[in-house]
PDB file of C-alpha atoms in Angstrom:
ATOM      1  CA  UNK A   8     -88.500  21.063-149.012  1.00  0.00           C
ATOM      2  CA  UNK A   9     -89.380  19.214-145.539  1.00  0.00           C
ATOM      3  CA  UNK A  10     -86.184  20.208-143.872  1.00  0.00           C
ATOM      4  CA  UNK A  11     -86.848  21.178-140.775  1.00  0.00           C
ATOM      5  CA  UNK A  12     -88.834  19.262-138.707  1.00  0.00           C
ATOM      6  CA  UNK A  13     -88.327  16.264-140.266  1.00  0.00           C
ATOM      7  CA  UNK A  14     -84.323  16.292-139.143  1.00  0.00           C
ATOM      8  CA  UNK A  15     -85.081  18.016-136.098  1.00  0.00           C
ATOM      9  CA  UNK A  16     -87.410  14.968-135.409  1.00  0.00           C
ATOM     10  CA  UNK A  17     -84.487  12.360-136.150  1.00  0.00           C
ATOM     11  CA  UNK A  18     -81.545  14.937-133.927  1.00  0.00           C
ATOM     12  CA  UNK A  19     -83.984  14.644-131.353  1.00  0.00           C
ATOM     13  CA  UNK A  20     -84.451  11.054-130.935  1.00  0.00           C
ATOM     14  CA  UNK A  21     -80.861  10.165-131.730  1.00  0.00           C
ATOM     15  CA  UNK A  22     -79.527  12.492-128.827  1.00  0.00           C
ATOM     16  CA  UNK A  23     -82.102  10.722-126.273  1.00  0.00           C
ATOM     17  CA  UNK A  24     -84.035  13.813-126.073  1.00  0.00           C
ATOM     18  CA  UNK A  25     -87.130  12.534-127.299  1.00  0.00           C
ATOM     19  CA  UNK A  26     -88.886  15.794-126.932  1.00  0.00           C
ATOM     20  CA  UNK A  27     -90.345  16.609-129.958  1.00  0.00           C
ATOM     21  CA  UNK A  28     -93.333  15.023-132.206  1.00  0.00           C
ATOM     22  CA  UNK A  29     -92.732  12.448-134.610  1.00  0.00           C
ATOM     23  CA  UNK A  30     -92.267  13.709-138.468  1.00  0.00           C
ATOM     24  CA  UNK A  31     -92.167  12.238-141.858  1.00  0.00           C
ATOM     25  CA  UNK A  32     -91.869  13.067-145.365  1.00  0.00           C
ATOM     26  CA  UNK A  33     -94.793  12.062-147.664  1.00  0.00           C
ATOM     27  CA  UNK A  34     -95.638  13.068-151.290  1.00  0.00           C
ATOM     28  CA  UNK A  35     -98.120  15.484-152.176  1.00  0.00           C
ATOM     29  CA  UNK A  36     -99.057  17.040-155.152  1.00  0.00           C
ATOM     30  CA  UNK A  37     -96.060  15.753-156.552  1.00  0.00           C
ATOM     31  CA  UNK A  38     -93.635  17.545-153.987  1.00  0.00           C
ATOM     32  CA  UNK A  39     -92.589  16.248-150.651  1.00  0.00           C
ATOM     33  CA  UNK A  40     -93.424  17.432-147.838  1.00  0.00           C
ATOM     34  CA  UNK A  41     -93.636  16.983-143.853  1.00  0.00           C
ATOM     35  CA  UNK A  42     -96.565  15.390-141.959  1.00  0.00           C
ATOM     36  CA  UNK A  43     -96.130  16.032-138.024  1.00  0.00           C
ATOM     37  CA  UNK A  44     -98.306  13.392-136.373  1.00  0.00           C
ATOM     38  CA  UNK A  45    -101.039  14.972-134.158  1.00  0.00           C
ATOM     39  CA  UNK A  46    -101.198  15.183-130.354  1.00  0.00           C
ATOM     40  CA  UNK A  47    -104.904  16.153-129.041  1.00  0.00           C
ATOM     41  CA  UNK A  48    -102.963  16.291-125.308  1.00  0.00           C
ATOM     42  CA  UNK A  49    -100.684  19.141-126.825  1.00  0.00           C
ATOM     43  CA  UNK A  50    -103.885  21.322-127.051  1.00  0.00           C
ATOM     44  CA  UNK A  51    -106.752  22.191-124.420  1.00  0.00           C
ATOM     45  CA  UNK A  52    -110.480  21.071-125.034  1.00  0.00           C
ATOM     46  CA  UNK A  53    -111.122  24.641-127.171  1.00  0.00           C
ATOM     47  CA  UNK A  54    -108.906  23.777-130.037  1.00  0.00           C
ATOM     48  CA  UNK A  55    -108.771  27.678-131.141  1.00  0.00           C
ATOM     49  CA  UNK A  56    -107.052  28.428-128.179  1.00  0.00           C
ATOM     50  CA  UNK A  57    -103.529  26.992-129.402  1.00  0.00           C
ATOM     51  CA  UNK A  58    -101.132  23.881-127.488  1.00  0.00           C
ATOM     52  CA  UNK A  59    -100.999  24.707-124.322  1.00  0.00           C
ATOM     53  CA  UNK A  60     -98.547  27.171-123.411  1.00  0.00           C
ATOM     54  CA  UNK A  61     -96.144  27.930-120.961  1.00  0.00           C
ATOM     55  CA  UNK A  62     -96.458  31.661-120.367  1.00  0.00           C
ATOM     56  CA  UNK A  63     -93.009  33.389-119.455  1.00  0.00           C
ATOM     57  CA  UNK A  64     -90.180  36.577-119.886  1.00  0.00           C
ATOM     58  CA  UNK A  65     -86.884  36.427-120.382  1.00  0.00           C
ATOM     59  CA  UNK A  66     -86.214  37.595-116.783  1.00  0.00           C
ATOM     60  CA  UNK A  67     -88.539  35.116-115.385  1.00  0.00           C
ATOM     61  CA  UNK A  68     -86.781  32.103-117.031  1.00  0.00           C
ATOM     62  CA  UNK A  69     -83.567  33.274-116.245  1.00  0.00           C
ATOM     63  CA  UNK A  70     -84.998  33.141-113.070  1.00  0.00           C
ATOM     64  CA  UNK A  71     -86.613  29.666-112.925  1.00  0.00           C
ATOM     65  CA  UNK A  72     -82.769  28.530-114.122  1.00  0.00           C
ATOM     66  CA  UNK A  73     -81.082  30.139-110.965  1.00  0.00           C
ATOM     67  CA  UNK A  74     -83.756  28.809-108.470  1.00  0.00           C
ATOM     68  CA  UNK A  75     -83.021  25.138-110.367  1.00  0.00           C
ATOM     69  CA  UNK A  76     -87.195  24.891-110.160  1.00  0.00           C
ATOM     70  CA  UNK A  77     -88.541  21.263-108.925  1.00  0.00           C
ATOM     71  CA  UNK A  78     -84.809  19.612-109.147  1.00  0.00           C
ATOM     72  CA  UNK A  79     -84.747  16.450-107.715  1.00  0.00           C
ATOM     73  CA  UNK A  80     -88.362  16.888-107.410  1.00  0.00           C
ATOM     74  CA  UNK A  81     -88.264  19.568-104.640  1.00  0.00           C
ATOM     75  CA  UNK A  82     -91.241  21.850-104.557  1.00  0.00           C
ATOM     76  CA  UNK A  83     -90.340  25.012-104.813  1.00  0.00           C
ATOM     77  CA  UNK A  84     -91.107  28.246-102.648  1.00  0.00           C
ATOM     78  CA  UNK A  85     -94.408  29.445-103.400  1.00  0.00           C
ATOM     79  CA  UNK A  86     -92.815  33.053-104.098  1.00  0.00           C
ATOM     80  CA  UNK A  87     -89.952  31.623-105.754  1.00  0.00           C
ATOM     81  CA  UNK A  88     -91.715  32.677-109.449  1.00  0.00           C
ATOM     82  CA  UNK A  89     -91.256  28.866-110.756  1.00  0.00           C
ATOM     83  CA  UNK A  90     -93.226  27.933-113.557  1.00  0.00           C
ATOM     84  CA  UNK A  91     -94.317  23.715-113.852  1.00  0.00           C
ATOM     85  CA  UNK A  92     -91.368  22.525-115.695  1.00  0.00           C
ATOM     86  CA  UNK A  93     -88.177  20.488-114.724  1.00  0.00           C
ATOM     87  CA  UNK A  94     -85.076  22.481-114.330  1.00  0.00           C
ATOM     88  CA  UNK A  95     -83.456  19.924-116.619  1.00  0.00           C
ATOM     89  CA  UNK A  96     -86.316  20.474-119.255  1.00  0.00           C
ATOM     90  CA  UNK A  97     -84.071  23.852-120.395  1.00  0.00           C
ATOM     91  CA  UNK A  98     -81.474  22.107-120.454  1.00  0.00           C
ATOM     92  CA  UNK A  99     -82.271  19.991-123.207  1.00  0.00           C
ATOM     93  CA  UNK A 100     -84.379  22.890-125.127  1.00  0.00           C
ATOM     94  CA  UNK A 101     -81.025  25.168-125.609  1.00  0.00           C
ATOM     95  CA  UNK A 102     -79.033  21.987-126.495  1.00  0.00           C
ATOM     96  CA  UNK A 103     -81.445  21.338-129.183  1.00  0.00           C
ATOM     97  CA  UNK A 104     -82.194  25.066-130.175  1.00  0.00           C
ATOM     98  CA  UNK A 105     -78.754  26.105-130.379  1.00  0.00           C
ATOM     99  CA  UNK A 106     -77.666  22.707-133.194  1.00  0.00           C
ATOM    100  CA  UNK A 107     -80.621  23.788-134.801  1.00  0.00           C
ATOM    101  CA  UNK A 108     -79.894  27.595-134.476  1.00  0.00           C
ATOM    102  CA  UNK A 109     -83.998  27.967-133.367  1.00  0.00           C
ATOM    103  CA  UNK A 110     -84.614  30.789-131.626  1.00  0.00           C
ATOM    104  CA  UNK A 111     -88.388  30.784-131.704  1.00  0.00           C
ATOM    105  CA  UNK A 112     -89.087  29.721-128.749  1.00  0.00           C
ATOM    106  CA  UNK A 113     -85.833  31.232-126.351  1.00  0.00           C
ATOM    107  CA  UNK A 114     -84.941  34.399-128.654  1.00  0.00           C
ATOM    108  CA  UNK A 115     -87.976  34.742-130.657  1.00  0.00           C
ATOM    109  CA  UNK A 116     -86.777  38.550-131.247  1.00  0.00           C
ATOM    110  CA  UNK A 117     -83.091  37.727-132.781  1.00  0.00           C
ATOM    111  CA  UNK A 118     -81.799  39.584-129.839  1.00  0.00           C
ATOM    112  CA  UNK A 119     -78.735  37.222-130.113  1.00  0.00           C
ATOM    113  CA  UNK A 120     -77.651  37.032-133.762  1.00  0.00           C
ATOM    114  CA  UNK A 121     -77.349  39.824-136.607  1.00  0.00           C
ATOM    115  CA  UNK A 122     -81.016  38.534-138.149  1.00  0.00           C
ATOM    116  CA  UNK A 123     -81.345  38.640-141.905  1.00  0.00           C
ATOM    117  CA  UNK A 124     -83.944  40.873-144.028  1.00  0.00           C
ATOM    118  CA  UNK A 125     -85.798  37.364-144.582  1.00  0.00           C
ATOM    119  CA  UNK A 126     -86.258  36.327-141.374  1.00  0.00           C
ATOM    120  CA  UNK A 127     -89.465  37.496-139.135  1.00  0.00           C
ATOM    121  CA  UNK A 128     -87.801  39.504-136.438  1.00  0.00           C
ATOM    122  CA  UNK A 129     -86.416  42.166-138.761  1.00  0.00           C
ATOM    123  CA  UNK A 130     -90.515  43.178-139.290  1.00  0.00           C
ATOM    124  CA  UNK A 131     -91.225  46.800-137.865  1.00  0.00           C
ATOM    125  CA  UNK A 132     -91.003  46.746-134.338  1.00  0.00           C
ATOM    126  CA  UNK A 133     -90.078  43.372-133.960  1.00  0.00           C
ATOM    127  CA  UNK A 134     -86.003  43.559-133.273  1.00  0.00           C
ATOM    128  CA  UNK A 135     -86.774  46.905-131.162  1.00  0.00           C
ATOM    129  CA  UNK A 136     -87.698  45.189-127.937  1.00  0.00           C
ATOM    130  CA  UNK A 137     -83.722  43.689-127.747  1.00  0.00           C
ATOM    131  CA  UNK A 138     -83.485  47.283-126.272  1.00  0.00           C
ATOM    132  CA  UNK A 139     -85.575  45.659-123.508  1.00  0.00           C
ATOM    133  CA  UNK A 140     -84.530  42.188-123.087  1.00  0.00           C
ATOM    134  CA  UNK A 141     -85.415  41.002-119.707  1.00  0.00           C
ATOM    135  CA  UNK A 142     -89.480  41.931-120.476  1.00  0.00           C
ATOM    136  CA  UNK A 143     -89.337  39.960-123.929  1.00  0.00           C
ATOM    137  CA  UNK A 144     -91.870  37.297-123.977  1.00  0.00           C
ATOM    138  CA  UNK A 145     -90.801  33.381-124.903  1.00  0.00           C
ATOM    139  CA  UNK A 146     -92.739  31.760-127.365  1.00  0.00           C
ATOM    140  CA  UNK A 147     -93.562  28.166-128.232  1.00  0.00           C
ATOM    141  CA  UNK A 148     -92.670  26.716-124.706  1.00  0.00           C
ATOM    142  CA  UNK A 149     -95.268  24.144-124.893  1.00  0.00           C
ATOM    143  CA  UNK A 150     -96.157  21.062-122.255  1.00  0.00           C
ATOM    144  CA  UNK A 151     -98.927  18.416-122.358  1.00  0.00           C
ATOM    145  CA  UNK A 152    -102.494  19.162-120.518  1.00  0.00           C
ATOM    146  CA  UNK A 153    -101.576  15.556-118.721  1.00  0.00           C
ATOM    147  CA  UNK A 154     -97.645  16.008-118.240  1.00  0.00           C
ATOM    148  CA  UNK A 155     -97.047  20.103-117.011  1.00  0.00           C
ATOM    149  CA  UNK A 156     -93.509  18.979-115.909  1.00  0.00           C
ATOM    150  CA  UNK A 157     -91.979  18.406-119.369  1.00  0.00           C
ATOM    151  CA  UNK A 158     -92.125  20.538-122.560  1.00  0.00           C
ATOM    152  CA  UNK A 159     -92.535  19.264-126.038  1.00  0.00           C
ATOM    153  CA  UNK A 160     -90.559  20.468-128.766  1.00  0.00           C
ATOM    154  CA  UNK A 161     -92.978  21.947-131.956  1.00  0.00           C
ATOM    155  CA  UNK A 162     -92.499  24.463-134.550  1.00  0.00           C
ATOM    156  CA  UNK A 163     -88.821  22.981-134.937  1.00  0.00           C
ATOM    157  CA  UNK A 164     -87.970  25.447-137.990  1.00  0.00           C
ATOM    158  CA  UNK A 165     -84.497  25.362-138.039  1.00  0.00           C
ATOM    159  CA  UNK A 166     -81.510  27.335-140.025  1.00  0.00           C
ATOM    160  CA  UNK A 167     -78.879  25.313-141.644  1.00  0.00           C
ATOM    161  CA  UNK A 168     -77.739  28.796-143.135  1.00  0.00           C
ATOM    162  CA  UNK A 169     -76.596  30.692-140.024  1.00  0.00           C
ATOM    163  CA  UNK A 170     -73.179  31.290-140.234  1.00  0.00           C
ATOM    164  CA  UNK A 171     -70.982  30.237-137.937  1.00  0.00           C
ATOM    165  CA  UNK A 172     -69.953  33.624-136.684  1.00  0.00           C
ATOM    166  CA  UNK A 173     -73.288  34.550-136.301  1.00  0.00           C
ATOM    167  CA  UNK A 174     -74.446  31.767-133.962  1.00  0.00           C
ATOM    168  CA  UNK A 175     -77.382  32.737-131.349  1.00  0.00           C
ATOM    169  CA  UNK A 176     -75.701  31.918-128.108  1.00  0.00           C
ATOM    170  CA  UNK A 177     -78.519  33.824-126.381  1.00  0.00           C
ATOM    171  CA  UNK A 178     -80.085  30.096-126.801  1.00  0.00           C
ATOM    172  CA  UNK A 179     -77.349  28.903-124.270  1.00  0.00           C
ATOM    173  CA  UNK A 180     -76.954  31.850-121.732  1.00  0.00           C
ATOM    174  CA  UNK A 181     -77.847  30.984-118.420  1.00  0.00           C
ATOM    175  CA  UNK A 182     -77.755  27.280-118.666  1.00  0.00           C
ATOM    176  CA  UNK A 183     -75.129  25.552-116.352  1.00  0.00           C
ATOM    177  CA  UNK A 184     -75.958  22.079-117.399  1.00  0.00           C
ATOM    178  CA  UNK A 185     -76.408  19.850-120.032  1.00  0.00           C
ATOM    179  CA  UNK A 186     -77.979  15.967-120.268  1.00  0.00           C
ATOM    180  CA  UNK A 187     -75.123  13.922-119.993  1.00  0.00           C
ATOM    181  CA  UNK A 188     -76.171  11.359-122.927  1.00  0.00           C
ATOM    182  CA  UNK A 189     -76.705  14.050-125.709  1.00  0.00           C
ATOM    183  CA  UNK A 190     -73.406  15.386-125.248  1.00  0.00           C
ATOM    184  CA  UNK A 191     -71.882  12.217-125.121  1.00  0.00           C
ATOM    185  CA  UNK A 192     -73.363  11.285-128.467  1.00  0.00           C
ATOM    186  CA  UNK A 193     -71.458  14.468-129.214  1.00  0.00           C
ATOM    187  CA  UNK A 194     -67.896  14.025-127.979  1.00  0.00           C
ATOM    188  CA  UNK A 195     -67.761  10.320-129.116  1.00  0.00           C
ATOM    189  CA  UNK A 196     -68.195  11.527-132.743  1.00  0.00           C
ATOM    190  CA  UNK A 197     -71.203   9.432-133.394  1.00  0.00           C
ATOM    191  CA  UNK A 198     -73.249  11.812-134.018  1.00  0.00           C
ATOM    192  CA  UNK A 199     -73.131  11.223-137.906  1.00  0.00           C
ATOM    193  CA  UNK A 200     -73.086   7.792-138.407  1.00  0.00           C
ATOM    194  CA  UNK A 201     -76.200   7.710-136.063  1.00  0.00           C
ATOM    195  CA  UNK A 202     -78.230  10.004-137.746  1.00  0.00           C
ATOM    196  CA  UNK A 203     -77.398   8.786-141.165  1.00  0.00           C
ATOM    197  CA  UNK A 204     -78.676   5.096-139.605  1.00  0.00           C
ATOM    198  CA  UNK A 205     -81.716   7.034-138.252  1.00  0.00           C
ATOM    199  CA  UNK A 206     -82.556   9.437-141.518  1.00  0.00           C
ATOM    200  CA  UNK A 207     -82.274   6.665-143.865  1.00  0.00           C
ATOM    201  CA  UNK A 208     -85.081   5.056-142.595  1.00  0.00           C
ATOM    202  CA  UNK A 209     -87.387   7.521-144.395  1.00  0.00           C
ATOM    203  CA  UNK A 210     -86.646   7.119-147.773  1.00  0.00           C
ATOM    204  CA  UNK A 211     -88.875   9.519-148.847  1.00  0.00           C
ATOM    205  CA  UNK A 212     -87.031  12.683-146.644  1.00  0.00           C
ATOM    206  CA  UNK A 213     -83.283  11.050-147.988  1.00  0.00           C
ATOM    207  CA  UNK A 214     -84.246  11.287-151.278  1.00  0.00           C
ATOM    208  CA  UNK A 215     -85.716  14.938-151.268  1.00  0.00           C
ATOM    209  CA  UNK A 216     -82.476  16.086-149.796  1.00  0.00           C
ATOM    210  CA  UNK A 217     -80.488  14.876-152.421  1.00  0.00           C
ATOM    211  CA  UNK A 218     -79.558  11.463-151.183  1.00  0.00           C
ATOM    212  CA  UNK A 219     -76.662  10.936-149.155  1.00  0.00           C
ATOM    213  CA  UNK A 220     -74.611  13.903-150.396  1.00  0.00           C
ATOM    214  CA  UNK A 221     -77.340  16.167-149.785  1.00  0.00           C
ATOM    215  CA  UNK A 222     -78.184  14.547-146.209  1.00  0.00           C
ATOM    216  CA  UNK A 223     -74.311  14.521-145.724  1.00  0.00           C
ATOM    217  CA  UNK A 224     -74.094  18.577-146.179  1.00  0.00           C
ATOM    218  CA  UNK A 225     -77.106  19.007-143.378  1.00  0.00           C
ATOM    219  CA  UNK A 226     -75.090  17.336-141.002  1.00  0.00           C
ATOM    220  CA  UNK A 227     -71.560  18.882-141.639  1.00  0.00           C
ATOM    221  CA  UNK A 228     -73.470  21.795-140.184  1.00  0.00           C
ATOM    222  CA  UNK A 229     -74.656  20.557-137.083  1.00  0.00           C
ATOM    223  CA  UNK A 230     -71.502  19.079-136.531  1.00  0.00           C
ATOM    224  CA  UNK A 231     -69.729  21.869-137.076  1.00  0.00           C
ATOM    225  CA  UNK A 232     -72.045  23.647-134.277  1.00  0.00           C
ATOM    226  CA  UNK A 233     -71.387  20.603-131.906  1.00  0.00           C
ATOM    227  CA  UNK A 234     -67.897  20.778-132.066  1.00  0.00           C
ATOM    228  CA  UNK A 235     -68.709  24.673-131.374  1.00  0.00           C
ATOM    229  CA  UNK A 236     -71.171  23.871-128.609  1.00  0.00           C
ATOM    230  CA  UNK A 237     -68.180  21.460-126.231  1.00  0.00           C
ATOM    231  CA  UNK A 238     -65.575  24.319-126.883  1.00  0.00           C
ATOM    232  CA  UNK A 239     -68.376  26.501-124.994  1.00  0.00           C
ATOM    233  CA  UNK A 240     -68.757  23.261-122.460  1.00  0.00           C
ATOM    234  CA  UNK A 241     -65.014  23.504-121.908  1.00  0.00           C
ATOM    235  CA  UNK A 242     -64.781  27.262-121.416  1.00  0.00           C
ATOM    236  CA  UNK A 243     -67.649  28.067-119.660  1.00  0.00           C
ATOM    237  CA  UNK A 244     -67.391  25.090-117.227  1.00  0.00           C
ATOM    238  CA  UNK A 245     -71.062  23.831-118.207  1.00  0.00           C
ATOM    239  CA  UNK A 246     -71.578  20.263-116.077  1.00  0.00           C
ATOM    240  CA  UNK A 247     -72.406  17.478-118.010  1.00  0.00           C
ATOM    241  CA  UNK A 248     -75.228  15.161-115.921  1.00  0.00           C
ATOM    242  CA  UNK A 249     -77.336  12.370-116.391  1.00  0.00           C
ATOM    243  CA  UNK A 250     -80.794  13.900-116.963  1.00  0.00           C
ATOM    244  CA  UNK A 251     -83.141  11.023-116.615  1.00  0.00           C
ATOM    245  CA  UNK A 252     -86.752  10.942-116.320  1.00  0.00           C
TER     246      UNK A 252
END
């Protein structure tokens, strides 16, 4: 069923994101499925060598979040350990990861939820490194060859079946701000009616789900995790700011 990055495609774009690549749902072979349109400037001239990757430990993005790296469009200290991407880029990653409940890229070893025999992290050897957290390599942090300030958002598997006492907030740790207009599109309630405007659009995805039941039980979820996610605004004191380009 194209679940994931089909809705994470539509979430995106309806909080103003507009961080990940565009996805539909097309027939094939009888059964639907997703198509992710290509990006050739996602991926270096020797295509076996992957999208081009951001390189980085927990303890060094941590870091890059503390020294607030090119805010305002400062250049950093040359020992200051930055990597090439906006301060506010994380921002909007663990605002997105944590509606979604992905933790491929930020917690790609379930070091933040009670992970379930199915998914990958439970594999020998995989979970063990939570022992060492700060030396755990992120995955998936991905920018354009051409752009090296902002990431782009693939692999956007998400989990519409994490409980919600088992929500990764590992995704959220260390962030102090959040994009102003996402959040908004939170608070105001909107956040259904938009993406029901947005999903509906691709016929192909709303009927797959079920229709507008089945599209309706998808977004309970993230709403219940956005109403989750300003309770954690409001307690932790997270500012909300414009985060313009």
């Amino acid at each position: 069923m194209p679940k994931f990055c089909v809705f994470a495609f539509h979430l995106d774009r309806v909080l103003g994101l507009n961080r990940t690549i565009p996805a539909v749902s097309r027939m094939f072979d009888g059964q639907a499925c997703q198509v992710v349109l290509w990006d050739a400037s996602l991926h270096p001239k020797d295509l076996a060598a992957g999208p081009t990757t951001v390189r980085m430990t927990w303890r060094e993005y941590q870091n890059s979040l503390t020294q607030r790296c090119w805010q305002r469009n400062v250049n950093p200290k040359s020992n200051s350990g930055c990597s090439s991407i906006y301060h506010s880029e994380w921002s909007k990653l663990a605002l997105f990861d944590f509606l979604l409940q992905i933790h491929n890229r930020l917690d790609p070893s379930c070091c933040g939820f009670r992970p379930r025999q199915e998914d990958v992290c439970v594999q020998p050897g995989r979970h063990d490194v939570c022992k060492d957290q700060e030396n755990i390599q992120l995955a998936n942090i991905v920018h354009r060859e051409h752009d090296l300030r902002h990431l782009v958002f693939i692999n956007n598997k998400g989990f519409f079946d994490h409980n919600e006492d088992n929500l990764d907030f590992r995704l959220l740790e260390g962030i102090k701000e959040l994009p102003e207009q996402a959040v908004s599109v939170l608070r105001n309630r909107k956040l259904r009616e938009k993406l029901l405007q947005s999903l509906f659009l691709d016929q192909m995805y709303w009927e797959s789900q079920g229709g507008r039941q089945g599209i309706d039980k998808l977004i309970d979820v993230i709403e219940k995790r956005a109403n989750i996610l300003l309770t954690y605004i409001n307690a932790h004191g997270i500012k909300v700011i414009p985060m313009n380009d």
